[in-house]
Coordinates of C-alpha atoms in Angstrom, one line a residue:
M1 CA 11.1 235.1 -74.2
I2 CA 8.4 237.6 -74.1
Y3 CA 5.6 236.7 -71.7
L4 CA 2.5 237.6 -73.4
G5 CA 0.1 237.3 -70.1
A6 CA 2.0 239.7 -68.4
S7 CA -0.3 242.9 -68.7
R8 CA -2.8 241.1 -71.8
T9 CA -5.5 240.8 -69.8
N10 CA -7.9 240.8 -72.9
I11 CA -6.4 237.7 -74.3
P12 CA -9.1 235.0 -72.8
S13 CA -11.6 237.3 -74.3
I14 CA -10.1 236.8 -77.9
A15 CA -9.5 233.4 -77.3
G16 CA -13.3 232.7 -76.0
I17 CA -14.1 234.9 -79.6
W18 CA -11.9 232.4 -82.0
K19 CA -13.5 229.5 -80.0
D20 CA -17.4 230.6 -80.7
N21 CA -16.0 231.4 -84.3
L22 CA -14.5 228.5 -84.8
H23 CA -17.5 226.8 -83.4
S24 CA -20.0 228.3 -86.0
F25 CA -17.5 227.2 -88.7
L26 CA -17.6 223.6 -87.9
F27 CA -21.4 223.3 -86.9
D28 CA -23.6 225.7 -88.2
V29 CA -25.5 224.8 -91.1
R30 CA -24.4 226.4 -94.3
K31 CA -26.8 227.8 -96.7
K32 CA -24.6 226.4 -99.3
S33 CA -23.9 223.0 -98.4
V34 CA -20.0 221.6 -98.3
P35 CA -19.0 218.8 -100.5
V36 CA -16.5 215.9 -100.2
K37 CA -14.7 215.8 -103.2
D38 CA -12.4 213.5 -105.6
G39 CA -10.5 215.8 -107.5
R40 CA -13.4 218.2 -109.3
K41 CA -15.7 215.3 -108.7
T42 CA -18.3 216.3 -105.8
I43 CA -18.8 212.9 -103.9
S44 CA -21.4 214.0 -101.3
S45 CA -22.8 217.3 -100.1
H46 CA -23.0 218.2 -96.2
K47 CA -24.9 220.9 -94.2
T48 CA -22.0 221.7 -91.6
Y49 CA -18.3 221.7 -92.4
Y50 CA -18.1 218.9 -89.1
D51 CA -20.3 216.7 -91.0
M52 CA -18.4 216.9 -94.1
M53 CA -15.2 215.7 -92.6
E54 CA -17.3 212.7 -91.2
G55 CA -18.4 212.4 -94.8
Q56 CA -14.2 212.2 -95.9
V57 CA -13.9 209.5 -93.4
D58 CA -17.2 207.5 -94.8
Y59 CA -15.9 207.9 -98.5
R60 CA -12.4 206.3 -97.8
Y61 CA -14.3 203.2 -96.3
K62 CA -16.6 203.1 -99.2
R63 CA -13.7 203.3 -101.8
R64 CA -12.2 200.5 -99.4
K65 CA -9.2 202.6 -98.4
I66 CA -9.7 201.6 -94.6
K67 CA -11.6 199.0 -93.0
A68 CA -14.6 199.8 -90.7
K69 CA -12.6 199.6 -87.4
D70 CA -10.3 202.1 -88.9
R71 CA -13.3 204.0 -90.1
D72 CA -14.9 204.1 -86.9
W73 CA -11.6 204.8 -84.6
V74 CA -11.0 208.2 -87.0
K75 CA -14.9 209.0 -86.2
R76 CA -14.7 208.4 -82.9
L77 CA -11.7 210.9 -82.3
L78 CA -13.8 213.5 -84.2
S79 CA -16.5 212.4 -81.8
Y80 CA -13.8 213.0 -78.8
F81 CA -13.2 216.9 -80.5
K82 CA -16.6 217.7 -80.6
T83 CA -17.4 216.5 -77.4
H84 CA -14.6 218.2 -75.8
F85 CA -14.6 220.8 -78.0
D86 CA -14.6 223.6 -75.4
E87 CA -12.2 222.0 -73.6
I88 CA -9.7 221.6 -76.6
I89 CA -10.2 224.9 -78.1
L90 CA -9.6 226.6 -74.9
A91 CA -6.8 224.5 -73.2
D92 CA -3.9 225.7 -71.0
E93 CA -0.5 224.5 -70.3
N94 CA -1.7 221.2 -68.4
E95 CA -4.7 220.7 -70.3
M96 CA -3.0 220.3 -73.2
T97 CA -0.7 218.0 -71.5
N98 CA -3.6 215.7 -70.8
I99 CA -5.1 216.1 -74.3
I100 CA -1.7 215.2 -75.5
A101 CA -1.5 212.1 -73.4
Y102 CA -4.8 210.9 -74.6
Y103 CA -4.1 211.3 -78.4
L104 CA -0.6 209.2 -77.8
T105 CA -2.5 206.5 -76.1
E106 CA -5.3 206.3 -78.8
I107 CA -2.7 205.9 -81.7
K108 CA -0.2 203.4 -80.0
S109 CA -2.2 200.7 -81.8
Q110 CA -3.0 202.4 -85.0
K111 CA -1.5 202.3 -88.1
K112 CA 0.5 205.5 -89.5
S113 CA -1.6 205.6 -92.7
V114 CA -5.2 205.7 -90.5
Q115 CA -3.4 208.1 -88.0
N116 CA -2.6 210.3 -90.9
I117 CA -6.4 210.3 -91.7
F118 CA -7.6 212.3 -88.9
G119 CA -4.3 214.4 -89.0
K120 CA -5.2 215.3 -92.5
L121 CA -8.8 216.1 -91.1
M122 CA -7.7 218.7 -88.5
T123 CA -4.7 220.2 -90.4
D124 CA -7.4 221.0 -93.1
L125 CA -9.5 222.4 -90.9
Y126 CA -7.1 224.6 -89.5
D127 CA -6.0 225.9 -92.8
A128 CA -9.6 226.4 -93.8
F129 CA -10.5 228.5 -90.8
R130 CA -7.7 230.9 -90.9
K131 CA -8.4 231.5 -94.6
Y132 CA -12.1 231.7 -94.2
K133 CA -13.6 235.2 -94.5
D134 CA -14.9 237.2 -91.9
L135 CA -18.1 238.6 -94.1
K136 CA -18.5 241.7 -92.0
L137 CA -15.1 242.9 -92.1
G138 CA -14.0 241.6 -95.1
I139 CA -10.6 240.2 -94.0
S140 CA -9.7 236.2 -93.0
Y141 CA -10.0 235.1 -89.7
S142 CA -6.6 234.7 -89.5
H143 CA -6.1 238.4 -90.0
K144 CA -8.9 239.3 -88.0
F145 CA -7.7 237.4 -85.0
F146 CA -4.1 238.9 -85.5
N147 CA -5.5 242.4 -85.7
M148 CA -7.3 241.7 -82.5
L149 CA -4.3 240.0 -80.5
D150 CA -2.1 243.3 -82.1
I151 CA 1.0 241.5 -80.6
R152 CA 3.7 243.9 -82.7
T153 CA 7.0 241.9 -81.8
C154 CA 7.8 238.2 -82.5
P155 CA 7.5 236.8 -78.8
Y156 CA 9.9 234.2 -79.1
C157 CA 12.7 236.8 -80.4
N158 CA 11.6 240.1 -79.6
R159 CA 13.6 241.3 -83.2
Q160 CA 11.2 241.5 -85.9
Y161 CA 7.9 243.2 -86.2
T162 CA 4.7 241.2 -86.8
F163 CA 2.7 244.1 -88.2
T164 CA -0.6 243.1 -90.0
L165 CA -1.2 244.9 -93.1
D166 CA -4.5 244.3 -95.4
E167 CA -4.5 246.7 -98.4
K168 CA -5.2 245.9 -101.7
S169 CA -1.6 246.9 -102.9
A170 CA 0.1 245.0 -100.2
K171 CA -0.7 242.6 -97.4
T172 CA 1.5 241.0 -94.9
A173 CA 1.0 239.3 -91.4
P174 CA 2.7 237.4 -88.7
E175 CA 2.6 233.5 -88.9
Y176 CA 1.0 231.0 -86.7
D177 CA 3.7 228.8 -85.0
H178 CA 2.2 225.5 -83.6
F179 CA 3.7 225.4 -80.3
Y180 CA 3.0 221.7 -80.4
D181 CA 3.3 220.5 -84.1
K182 CA 0.4 219.9 -85.8
A183 CA 2.0 217.2 -87.5
D184 CA 2.6 215.6 -84.2
Y185 CA -0.4 216.7 -82.5
P186 CA -3.4 217.1 -84.8
I187 CA -5.9 217.1 -82.2
L188 CA -4.5 220.8 -81.1
A189 CA -4.3 222.0 -84.3
V190 CA -6.7 224.6 -83.7
S191 CA -6.2 225.3 -80.2
F192 CA -5.9 228.8 -79.7
Y193 CA -3.1 228.8 -76.9
N194 CA -1.4 226.4 -79.1
L195 CA -1.1 229.0 -81.9
I196 CA 1.8 231.3 -81.4
P197 CA 2.0 234.5 -84.1
S198 CA 5.5 234.7 -84.7
C199 CA 8.0 235.9 -87.4
H200 CA 8.7 234.0 -90.3
T201 CA 12.0 232.8 -89.3
C202 CA 11.5 231.7 -85.6
N203 CA 8.4 229.8 -87.3
H204 CA 10.7 228.1 -89.3
I205 CA 13.5 227.5 -87.1
K206 CA 11.2 225.8 -84.8
G207 CA 9.6 223.6 -86.9
R208 CA 8.9 220.3 -85.6
K209 CA 11.3 220.3 -82.8
K210 CA 10.5 219.8 -79.4
T211 CA 13.0 221.5 -77.6
V212 CA 11.3 224.6 -76.9
K213 CA 9.5 224.2 -73.7
L214 CA 8.1 228.0 -73.0
N215 CA 4.8 228.8 -74.4
P216 CA 4.9 233.0 -74.4
Y217 CA 1.2 232.8 -73.6
F218 CA 1.9 231.2 -69.9
A219 CA 5.6 231.7 -69.4
G220 CA 8.6 234.2 -69.9
F221 CA 12.2 233.8 -69.6
E222 CA 13.7 233.8 -66.1
S223 CA 17.2 235.1 -67.8
N224 CA 18.0 238.5 -68.8
F225 CA 20.8 239.9 -71.1
V226 CA 23.8 240.4 -69.6
L227 CA 27.4 242.1 -70.3
L228 CA 30.0 239.9 -69.2
D229 CA 33.7 240.3 -68.9
N230 CA 36.6 237.9 -70.9
M231 CA 36.4 236.2 -67.9
G232 CA 32.8 235.3 -67.9
S233 CA 32.0 237.8 -64.4
T234 CA 28.9 240.2 -64.8
M235 CA 30.5 243.6 -65.7
N236 CA 29.5 247.0 -63.2
K237 CA 28.6 250.1 -64.9
A238 CA 32.3 251.5 -64.8
E239 CA 33.8 248.3 -66.3
I240 CA 31.1 248.4 -69.4
L241 CA 31.8 252.1 -69.8
K242 CA 35.4 251.7 -69.8
Q243 CA 35.2 248.8 -72.2
G244 CA 32.8 250.3 -74.5
G245 CA 30.9 247.2 -74.1
G246 CA 31.1 243.5 -73.2
K247 CA 30.7 240.2 -74.0
L248 CA 26.5 239.5 -74.1
A249 CA 25.2 236.8 -72.5
L250 CA 21.8 235.5 -71.1
K251 CA 21.7 234.9 -67.7
K252 CA 19.6 234.2 -64.2
S253 CA 19.8 237.0 -61.6
D254 CA 22.5 234.9 -59.7
G255 CA 24.6 234.5 -62.6
T256 CA 23.6 230.9 -63.8
D257 CA 22.3 229.5 -66.9
S258 CA 18.6 228.9 -66.8
V259 CA 17.7 225.2 -67.7
V260 CA 14.1 226.1 -68.4
D261 CA 15.0 228.9 -70.8
N262 CA 18.2 227.0 -72.5
G263 CA 15.7 225.1 -74.9
N264 CA 14.2 228.0 -76.5
I265 CA 17.4 229.9 -76.5
E266 CA 19.2 227.0 -78.3
T267 CA 16.5 226.4 -80.2
F268 CA 16.0 229.9 -81.9
G269 CA 19.8 230.7 -81.7
L270 CA 18.9 233.5 -79.8
K271 CA 22.9 233.9 -78.4
G272 CA 24.3 234.1 -82.0
L273 CA 21.2 236.5 -83.4
Y274 CA 21.8 238.8 -80.5
D275 CA 25.4 239.0 -81.0
L276 CA 24.6 240.4 -84.3
H277 CA 23.5 243.2 -82.3
E278 CA 26.8 244.4 -80.9
D279 CA 26.4 248.0 -82.3
Y280 CA 23.0 248.0 -81.0
V281 CA 24.7 247.5 -77.5
S282 CA 27.6 250.1 -78.4
D283 CA 24.8 252.9 -79.1
I284 CA 23.4 252.2 -75.5
V285 CA 26.6 252.5 -74.0
E286 CA 27.6 255.7 -75.6
K287 CA 23.9 256.9 -74.9
V288 CA 25.0 256.7 -70.9
V289 CA 28.2 258.5 -71.5
A290 CA 26.5 261.1 -73.2
Y291 CA 23.1 261.4 -70.7
D292 CA 24.5 261.8 -67.7
S293 CA 22.8 263.1 -64.4
T294 CA 24.1 266.7 -65.9
A295 CA 22.8 265.9 -69.4
Q296 CA 19.5 264.3 -68.4
Q297 CA 18.6 267.5 -65.7
A298 CA 19.5 270.0 -68.9
L299 CA 17.1 268.2 -71.0
A300 CA 14.2 268.2 -68.5
N301 CA 14.8 272.3 -67.8
A302 CA 14.6 272.5 -71.9
F303 CA 11.3 271.0 -71.8
Q304 CA 8.1 272.8 -71.0
G305 CA 5.1 272.1 -68.4
P306 CA 4.4 268.2 -67.8
A307 CA 7.8 267.1 -69.8
Y308 CA 9.7 268.0 -66.6
H309 CA 8.3 264.6 -65.7
P310 CA 11.6 262.4 -65.0
Q311 CA 9.8 259.6 -66.8
M312 CA 9.3 261.8 -69.7
V313 CA 13.3 262.3 -70.2
Y314 CA 13.6 258.5 -69.6
D315 CA 11.2 257.9 -72.4
F316 CA 12.9 260.6 -74.8
V317 CA 16.4 259.0 -74.0
W318 CA 16.2 255.5 -74.3
G319 CA 12.5 254.8 -76.1
K320 CA 9.2 253.8 -74.9
Y321 CA 8.0 250.1 -74.3
L322 CA 10.8 248.8 -71.8
G323 CA 8.3 247.4 -69.0
E324 CA 8.1 243.6 -68.8
S325 CA 4.3 244.4 -70.0
Q326 CA 5.4 246.4 -73.2
F327 CA 8.6 244.4 -74.4
E328 CA 6.2 242.9 -77.1
K329 CA 5.5 246.5 -78.6
R330 CA 9.1 247.3 -80.3
P331 CA 11.8 244.8 -81.2
L332 CA 15.0 244.3 -79.0
S333 CA 13.1 246.0 -75.9
K334 CA 13.9 243.5 -73.3
L335 CA 17.5 244.0 -74.5
T336 CA 17.4 247.8 -73.9
R337 CA 16.0 247.4 -70.6
D338 CA 18.3 244.4 -69.5
I339 CA 21.4 246.3 -70.3
L340 CA 20.4 249.7 -69.0
E341 CA 19.4 248.2 -65.6
Q342 CA 22.5 246.4 -65.5
M343 CA 24.4 249.9 -65.4
G344 CA 21.9 251.1 -62.7
I345 CA 19.8 253.2 -64.7
K346 CA 15.8 252.6 -64.4
R347 CA 12.6 254.4 -65.0
K348 CA 11.3 256.6 -62.1

Protein backbone atom coordinates (compact mmCIF):
# COMPACT_ATOMS: atom_id res chain seq x y z
CA MET A 1 0.00 0.00 0.00
CA ILE A 2 3.05 2.31 0.29
CA TYR A 3 4.61 3.42 -3.00
CA LEU A 4 8.37 3.18 -2.45
CA GLY A 5 9.11 5.14 -5.59
CA ALA A 6 7.29 8.27 -4.38
CA SER A 7 10.55 9.98 -3.45
CA ARG A 8 13.19 7.26 -3.25
CA THR A 9 15.36 8.41 -6.13
CA ASN A 10 18.22 6.26 -4.81
CA ILE A 11 16.48 2.93 -5.44
CA PRO A 12 17.74 2.49 -9.05
CA SER A 13 21.34 3.07 -7.93
CA ILE A 14 20.91 0.51 -5.12
CA ALA A 15 19.49 -1.92 -7.68
CA GLY A 16 22.60 -1.36 -9.78
CA ILE A 17 24.86 -2.19 -6.83
CA TRP A 18 22.80 -5.35 -6.18
CA LYS A 19 23.33 -6.36 -9.82
CA ASP A 20 27.07 -5.71 -9.70
CA ASN A 21 27.55 -7.56 -6.39
CA LEU A 22 25.50 -10.51 -7.63
CA HIS A 23 27.44 -10.61 -10.90
CA SER A 24 30.72 -10.80 -8.99
CA PHE A 25 29.31 -13.48 -6.69
CA LEU A 26 28.25 -15.58 -9.68
CA PHE A 27 30.97 -15.08 -12.25
CA ASP A 28 34.17 -13.93 -10.56
CA VAL A 29 36.90 -16.55 -10.17
CA ARG A 30 37.18 -17.55 -6.51
CA LYS A 31 40.42 -17.93 -4.59
CA LYS A 32 38.80 -20.96 -2.99
CA SER A 33 37.04 -23.28 -5.41
CA VAL A 34 33.28 -23.84 -5.22
CA PRO A 35 32.45 -27.55 -4.78
CA VAL A 36 29.60 -29.72 -5.99
CA LYS A 37 28.79 -31.99 -3.06
CA ASP A 38 26.82 -35.14 -2.46
CA GLY A 39 26.30 -35.07 1.27
CA ARG A 40 29.77 -34.49 2.69
CA LYS A 41 31.52 -35.88 -0.37
CA THR A 42 33.02 -33.40 -2.84
CA ILE A 43 32.22 -34.47 -6.39
CA SER A 44 33.85 -31.67 -8.35
CA SER A 45 35.39 -28.23 -7.79
CA HIS A 46 34.77 -25.11 -9.84
CA LYS A 47 36.29 -21.65 -10.24
CA THR A 48 32.99 -19.73 -10.13
CA TYR A 49 29.56 -20.17 -8.52
CA TYR A 50 27.96 -20.27 -11.97
CA ASP A 51 30.29 -23.09 -13.06
CA MET A 52 29.29 -24.96 -9.93
CA MET A 53 25.60 -24.61 -10.90
CA GLU A 54 26.35 -26.19 -14.27
CA GLY A 55 28.45 -28.81 -12.48
CA GLN A 56 25.44 -29.85 -10.41
CA VAL A 57 23.46 -30.46 -13.60
CA ASP A 58 26.29 -32.53 -15.10
CA TYR A 59 26.52 -34.59 -11.93
CA ARG A 60 22.84 -35.46 -12.08
CA TYR A 61 23.34 -36.64 -15.67
CA LYS A 62 26.40 -38.71 -14.77
CA ARG A 63 24.45 -40.36 -11.95
CA ARG A 64 21.71 -41.11 -14.50
CA LYS A 65 19.19 -39.11 -12.54
CA ILE A 66 18.31 -37.14 -15.66
CA LYS A 67 18.63 -37.76 -19.39
CA ALA A 68 20.88 -35.86 -21.77
CA LYS A 69 17.97 -33.82 -23.16
CA ASP A 70 16.96 -32.85 -19.62
CA ARG A 71 20.52 -31.82 -18.77
CA ASP A 72 20.68 -29.72 -21.94
CA TRP A 73 17.34 -28.06 -21.14
CA VAL A 74 18.43 -26.99 -17.65
CA LYS A 75 21.78 -25.74 -18.95
CA ARG A 76 20.03 -23.83 -21.72
CA LEU A 77 17.90 -22.02 -19.12
CA LEU A 78 21.01 -21.27 -17.09
CA SER A 79 22.64 -19.92 -20.25
CA TYR A 80 19.58 -17.72 -20.87
CA PHE A 81 19.88 -16.39 -17.32
CA LYS A 82 23.58 -15.64 -17.88
CA THR A 83 23.08 -14.03 -21.29
CA HIS A 84 20.18 -11.87 -20.11
CA PHE A 85 21.61 -11.26 -16.65
CA ASP A 86 21.26 -7.46 -16.52
CA GLU A 87 17.77 -7.58 -18.02
CA ILE A 88 16.57 -10.18 -15.50
CA ILE A 89 18.17 -8.67 -12.40
CA LEU A 90 16.94 -5.14 -13.12
CA ALA A 91 13.61 -6.13 -14.70
CA ASP A 92 10.79 -3.65 -14.17
CA GLU A 93 7.11 -4.54 -14.01
CA ASN A 94 6.63 -5.09 -17.76
CA GLU A 95 9.96 -6.86 -18.22
CA MET A 96 9.18 -9.29 -15.39
CA THR A 97 5.89 -10.13 -17.11
CA ASN A 98 7.77 -10.87 -20.35
CA ILE A 99 10.38 -13.00 -18.58
CA ILE A 100 7.63 -14.99 -16.85
CA ALA A 101 5.91 -15.54 -20.21
CA TYR A 102 9.20 -16.88 -21.62
CA TYR A 103 9.71 -19.17 -18.62
CA LEU A 104 6.15 -20.55 -18.71
CA THR A 105 6.57 -21.34 -22.40
CA GLU A 106 9.83 -23.15 -21.68
CA ILE A 107 8.41 -25.39 -18.95
CA LYS A 108 5.22 -26.37 -20.79
CA SER A 109 6.60 -29.60 -22.19
CA GLN A 110 9.09 -30.32 -19.41
CA LYS A 111 8.66 -32.78 -16.57
CA LYS A 112 8.11 -31.31 -13.11
CA SER A 113 11.13 -33.15 -11.74
CA VAL A 114 13.37 -31.43 -14.31
CA GLN A 115 11.74 -28.05 -13.74
CA ASN A 116 12.55 -28.51 -10.07
CA ILE A 117 16.26 -28.89 -10.83
CA PHE A 118 16.39 -25.42 -12.36
CA GLY A 119 14.16 -24.09 -9.58
CA LYS A 120 16.44 -25.44 -6.86
CA LEU A 121 19.55 -24.03 -8.54
CA MET A 122 17.98 -20.56 -8.59
CA THR A 123 16.56 -20.65 -5.06
CA ASP A 124 19.90 -21.96 -3.77
CA LEU A 125 21.57 -19.03 -5.54
CA TYR A 126 19.19 -16.62 -3.78
CA ASP A 127 19.88 -18.20 -0.38
CA ALA A 128 23.65 -18.32 -0.92
CA PHE A 129 23.91 -14.72 -2.11
CA ARG A 130 21.79 -13.14 0.62
CA LYS A 131 23.74 -15.02 3.31
CA TYR A 132 27.16 -14.30 1.78
CA LYS A 133 29.21 -11.79 3.77
CA ASP A 134 30.38 -8.48 2.45
CA LEU A 135 33.94 -8.70 3.74
CA LYS A 136 34.42 -4.94 4.03
CA LEU A 137 31.25 -4.43 6.06
CA GLY A 138 31.31 -7.75 7.92
CA ILE A 139 27.59 -8.31 7.34
CA SER A 140 25.55 -10.44 4.96
CA TYR A 141 24.53 -9.07 1.57
CA SER A 142 20.93 -9.32 2.75
CA HIS A 143 21.55 -6.97 5.67
CA LYS A 144 23.77 -4.74 3.53
CA PHE A 145 20.93 -4.01 1.13
CA PHE A 146 18.31 -3.68 3.86
CA ASN A 147 20.56 -0.98 5.36
CA MET A 148 21.05 0.73 2.00
CA LEU A 149 17.32 0.79 1.26
CA ASP A 150 16.50 2.03 4.77
CA ILE A 151 12.81 1.15 4.36
CA ARG A 152 11.58 1.64 7.91
CA THR A 153 8.09 0.11 7.75
CA CYS A 154 6.53 -2.73 5.80
CA PRO A 155 5.28 -1.31 2.47
CA TYR A 156 2.47 -3.87 2.30
CA CYS A 157 0.78 -2.91 5.58
CA ASN A 158 2.51 0.21 6.99
CA ARG A 159 1.88 -1.28 10.46
CA GLN A 160 5.22 -2.87 11.41
CA TYR A 161 8.70 -1.42 11.68
CA THR A 162 11.31 -3.17 9.51
CA PHE A 163 14.54 -2.03 11.10
CA THR A 164 17.81 -3.88 10.54
CA LEU A 165 20.01 -4.47 13.58
CA ASP A 166 23.41 -6.14 13.44
CA GLU A 167 24.72 -6.51 16.97
CA LYS A 168 26.50 -9.38 18.64
CA SER A 169 23.76 -9.65 21.27
CA ALA A 170 20.81 -9.18 18.93
CA LYS A 171 20.08 -9.31 15.23
CA THR A 172 16.86 -8.44 13.44
CA ALA A 173 15.89 -7.57 9.90
CA PRO A 174 12.90 -7.49 7.57
CA GLU A 175 12.25 -10.39 5.23
CA TYR A 176 12.35 -10.44 1.45
CA ASP A 177 9.00 -11.26 -0.05
CA HIS A 178 9.24 -12.58 -3.60
CA PHE A 179 6.47 -10.61 -5.29
CA TYR A 180 6.43 -13.36 -7.93
CA ASP A 181 7.03 -16.43 -5.79
CA LYS A 182 10.38 -18.09 -6.39
CA ALA A 183 8.80 -21.54 -6.20
CA ASP A 184 6.64 -20.73 -9.22
CA TYR A 185 8.97 -18.34 -11.07
CA PRO A 186 12.53 -19.24 -10.05
CA ILE A 187 13.93 -17.31 -12.99
CA LEU A 188 13.12 -14.14 -10.97
CA ALA A 189 14.49 -15.47 -7.67
CA VAL A 190 17.25 -12.84 -7.52
CA SER A 191 15.61 -10.02 -9.50
CA PHE A 192 15.95 -6.86 -7.44
CA TYR A 193 12.46 -5.41 -7.94
CA ASN A 194 10.92 -8.81 -7.24
CA LEU A 195 12.29 -8.69 -3.67
CA ILE A 196 10.11 -6.60 -1.35
CA PRO A 197 11.49 -5.85 2.14
CA SER A 198 8.48 -6.70 4.30
CA CYS A 199 7.44 -7.66 7.80
CA HIS A 200 7.25 -11.31 8.82
CA THR A 201 3.44 -11.20 9.02
CA CYS A 202 2.86 -9.91 5.49
CA ASN A 203 5.54 -12.15 3.98
CA HIS A 204 3.92 -15.27 5.40
CA ILE A 205 0.33 -14.21 4.81
CA LYS A 206 1.08 -13.61 1.14
CA GLY A 207 2.97 -16.87 0.59
CA ARG A 208 2.40 -18.12 -2.94
CA LYS A 209 -0.89 -16.27 -3.43
CA LYS A 210 -1.25 -14.56 -6.79
CA THR A 211 -3.96 -12.12 -5.67
CA VAL A 212 -1.52 -9.34 -4.76
CA LYS A 213 -1.33 -7.09 -7.82
CA LEU A 214 0.51 -4.00 -6.59
CA ASN A 215 4.30 -4.11 -6.34
CA PRO A 216 5.35 -1.31 -3.93
CA TYR A 217 8.37 -0.46 -6.09
CA PHE A 218 6.07 0.53 -8.94
CA ALA A 219 2.72 1.62 -7.49
CA GLY A 220 0.78 2.68 -4.41
CA PHE A 221 -2.88 2.46 -3.48
CA GLU A 222 -5.63 4.34 -5.28
CA SER A 223 -7.58 4.03 -2.03
CA ASN A 224 -7.49 6.17 1.10
CA PHE A 225 -8.66 5.37 4.60
CA VAL A 226 -12.02 6.96 5.25
CA LEU A 227 -14.57 6.99 8.07
CA LEU A 228 -18.13 6.01 7.08
CA ASP A 229 -21.42 6.28 8.94
CA ASN A 230 -23.73 3.31 9.54
CA MET A 231 -25.28 3.82 6.09
CA GLY A 232 -21.90 3.57 4.38
CA SER A 233 -21.65 7.27 3.52
CA THR A 234 -18.48 9.32 3.95
CA MET A 235 -18.69 11.46 7.08
CA ASN A 236 -17.74 15.12 7.39
CA LYS A 237 -15.78 16.62 10.28
CA ALA A 238 -18.84 17.57 12.30
CA GLU A 239 -20.31 14.07 12.02
CA ILE A 240 -17.01 12.43 12.99
CA LEU A 241 -16.63 14.68 16.04
CA LYS A 242 -20.24 14.07 17.09
CA GLN A 243 -19.89 10.28 16.92
CA GLY A 244 -16.28 10.20 18.10
CA GLY A 245 -15.25 8.23 15.03
CA GLY A 246 -16.84 6.07 12.38
CA LYS A 247 -16.57 2.84 10.42
CA LEU A 248 -13.11 2.58 8.87
CA ALA A 249 -12.94 1.69 5.17
CA LEU A 250 -10.59 1.94 2.19
CA LYS A 251 -12.16 3.86 -0.69
CA LYS A 252 -11.17 5.81 -3.77
CA SER A 253 -11.79 9.56 -3.83
CA ASP A 254 -15.13 8.97 -5.58
CA GLY A 255 -16.26 6.71 -2.72
CA THR A 256 -16.00 3.44 -4.68
CA ASP A 257 -13.88 0.36 -4.09
CA SER A 258 -10.68 0.00 -6.11
CA VAL A 259 -10.44 -3.15 -8.21
CA VAL A 260 -6.68 -2.60 -8.46
CA ASP A 261 -6.18 -2.36 -4.68
CA ASN A 262 -8.64 -5.11 -3.79
CA GLY A 263 -6.23 -8.03 -4.13
CA ASN A 264 -3.74 -6.47 -1.71
CA ILE A 265 -6.47 -5.41 0.74
CA GLU A 266 -8.02 -8.88 0.90
CA THR A 267 -4.79 -10.91 0.85
CA PHE A 268 -3.17 -9.00 3.71
CA GLY A 269 -6.44 -8.60 5.60
CA LEU A 270 -5.86 -4.87 5.81
CA LYS A 271 -9.45 -4.02 6.63
CA GLY A 272 -9.52 -6.41 9.59
CA LEU A 273 -6.04 -5.46 10.76
CA TYR A 274 -6.81 -1.75 10.71
CA ASP A 275 -10.11 -2.28 12.50
CA LEU A 276 -7.93 -3.38 15.42
CA HIS A 277 -6.62 0.19 15.56
CA GLU A 278 -9.98 1.70 16.44
CA ASP A 279 -8.42 3.23 19.56
CA TYR A 280 -5.78 4.94 17.41
CA VAL A 281 -8.48 6.54 15.24
CA SER A 282 -10.28 7.65 18.41
CA ASP A 283 -7.04 9.29 19.58
CA ILE A 284 -6.89 11.27 16.32
CA VAL A 285 -10.48 12.46 16.77
CA GLU A 286 -9.81 13.44 20.40
CA LYS A 287 -6.73 15.42 19.31
CA VAL A 288 -8.79 17.29 16.73
CA VAL A 289 -11.11 18.36 19.55
CA ALA A 290 -8.25 19.26 21.90
CA TYR A 291 -6.14 21.12 19.34
CA ASP A 292 -8.66 23.42 17.72
CA SER A 293 -7.47 26.59 15.97
CA THR A 294 -7.31 28.49 19.28
CA ALA A 295 -5.22 25.82 20.97
CA GLN A 296 -2.89 25.58 17.96
CA GLN A 297 -2.33 29.36 17.96
CA ALA A 298 -1.58 29.25 21.69
CA LEU A 299 0.86 26.43 21.04
CA ALA A 300 2.57 28.44 18.31
CA ASN A 301 2.82 31.45 20.62
CA ALA A 302 4.44 29.27 23.29
CA PHE A 303 7.27 28.34 20.93
CA GLN A 304 10.24 30.57 20.23
CA GLY A 305 12.03 31.56 17.05
CA PRO A 306 11.49 29.40 13.94
CA ALA A 307 9.00 27.17 15.78
CA TYR A 308 6.36 29.78 15.05
CA HIS A 309 6.11 28.22 11.60
CA PRO A 310 2.67 26.51 11.21
CA GLN A 311 4.28 23.36 9.80
CA MET A 312 6.20 22.84 13.04
CA VAL A 313 3.02 23.10 15.09
CA TYR A 314 1.36 20.57 12.77
CA ASP A 315 4.32 18.18 13.17
CA PHE A 316 4.30 18.60 16.93
CA VAL A 317 0.60 17.76 17.24
CA TRP A 318 0.15 15.10 14.57
CA GLY A 319 3.65 13.75 14.06
CA LYS A 320 6.06 13.88 11.15
CA TYR A 321 6.21 11.75 8.00
CA LEU A 322 2.64 12.31 6.85
CA GLY A 323 3.46 13.13 3.22
CA GLU A 324 3.13 10.37 0.62
CA SER A 325 6.89 10.31 0.09
CA GLN A 326 7.40 9.73 3.84
CA PHE A 327 4.73 7.13 4.66
CA GLU A 328 7.22 4.27 4.94
CA LYS A 329 9.14 6.02 7.72
CA ARG A 330 6.56 5.47 10.46
CA PRO A 331 3.77 2.93 11.11
CA LEU A 332 0.17 4.06 10.51
CA SER A 333 1.31 7.25 8.79
CA LYS A 334 -1.01 6.80 5.80
CA LEU A 335 -3.97 6.12 8.08
CA THR A 336 -3.17 9.24 10.08
CA ARG A 337 -2.81 11.49 7.02
CA ASP A 338 -6.00 10.21 5.37
CA ILE A 339 -8.21 10.68 8.46
CA LEU A 340 -6.78 14.15 9.12
CA GLU A 341 -7.46 15.22 5.53
CA GLN A 342 -11.03 13.90 5.78
CA MET A 343 -11.43 16.23 8.75
CA GLY A 344 -10.00 19.16 6.79
CA ILE A 345 -6.63 19.23 8.57
CA LYS A 346 -3.68 19.58 6.22
CA ARG A 347 -0.04 20.46 6.61
CA LYS A 348 0.46 24.09 5.54
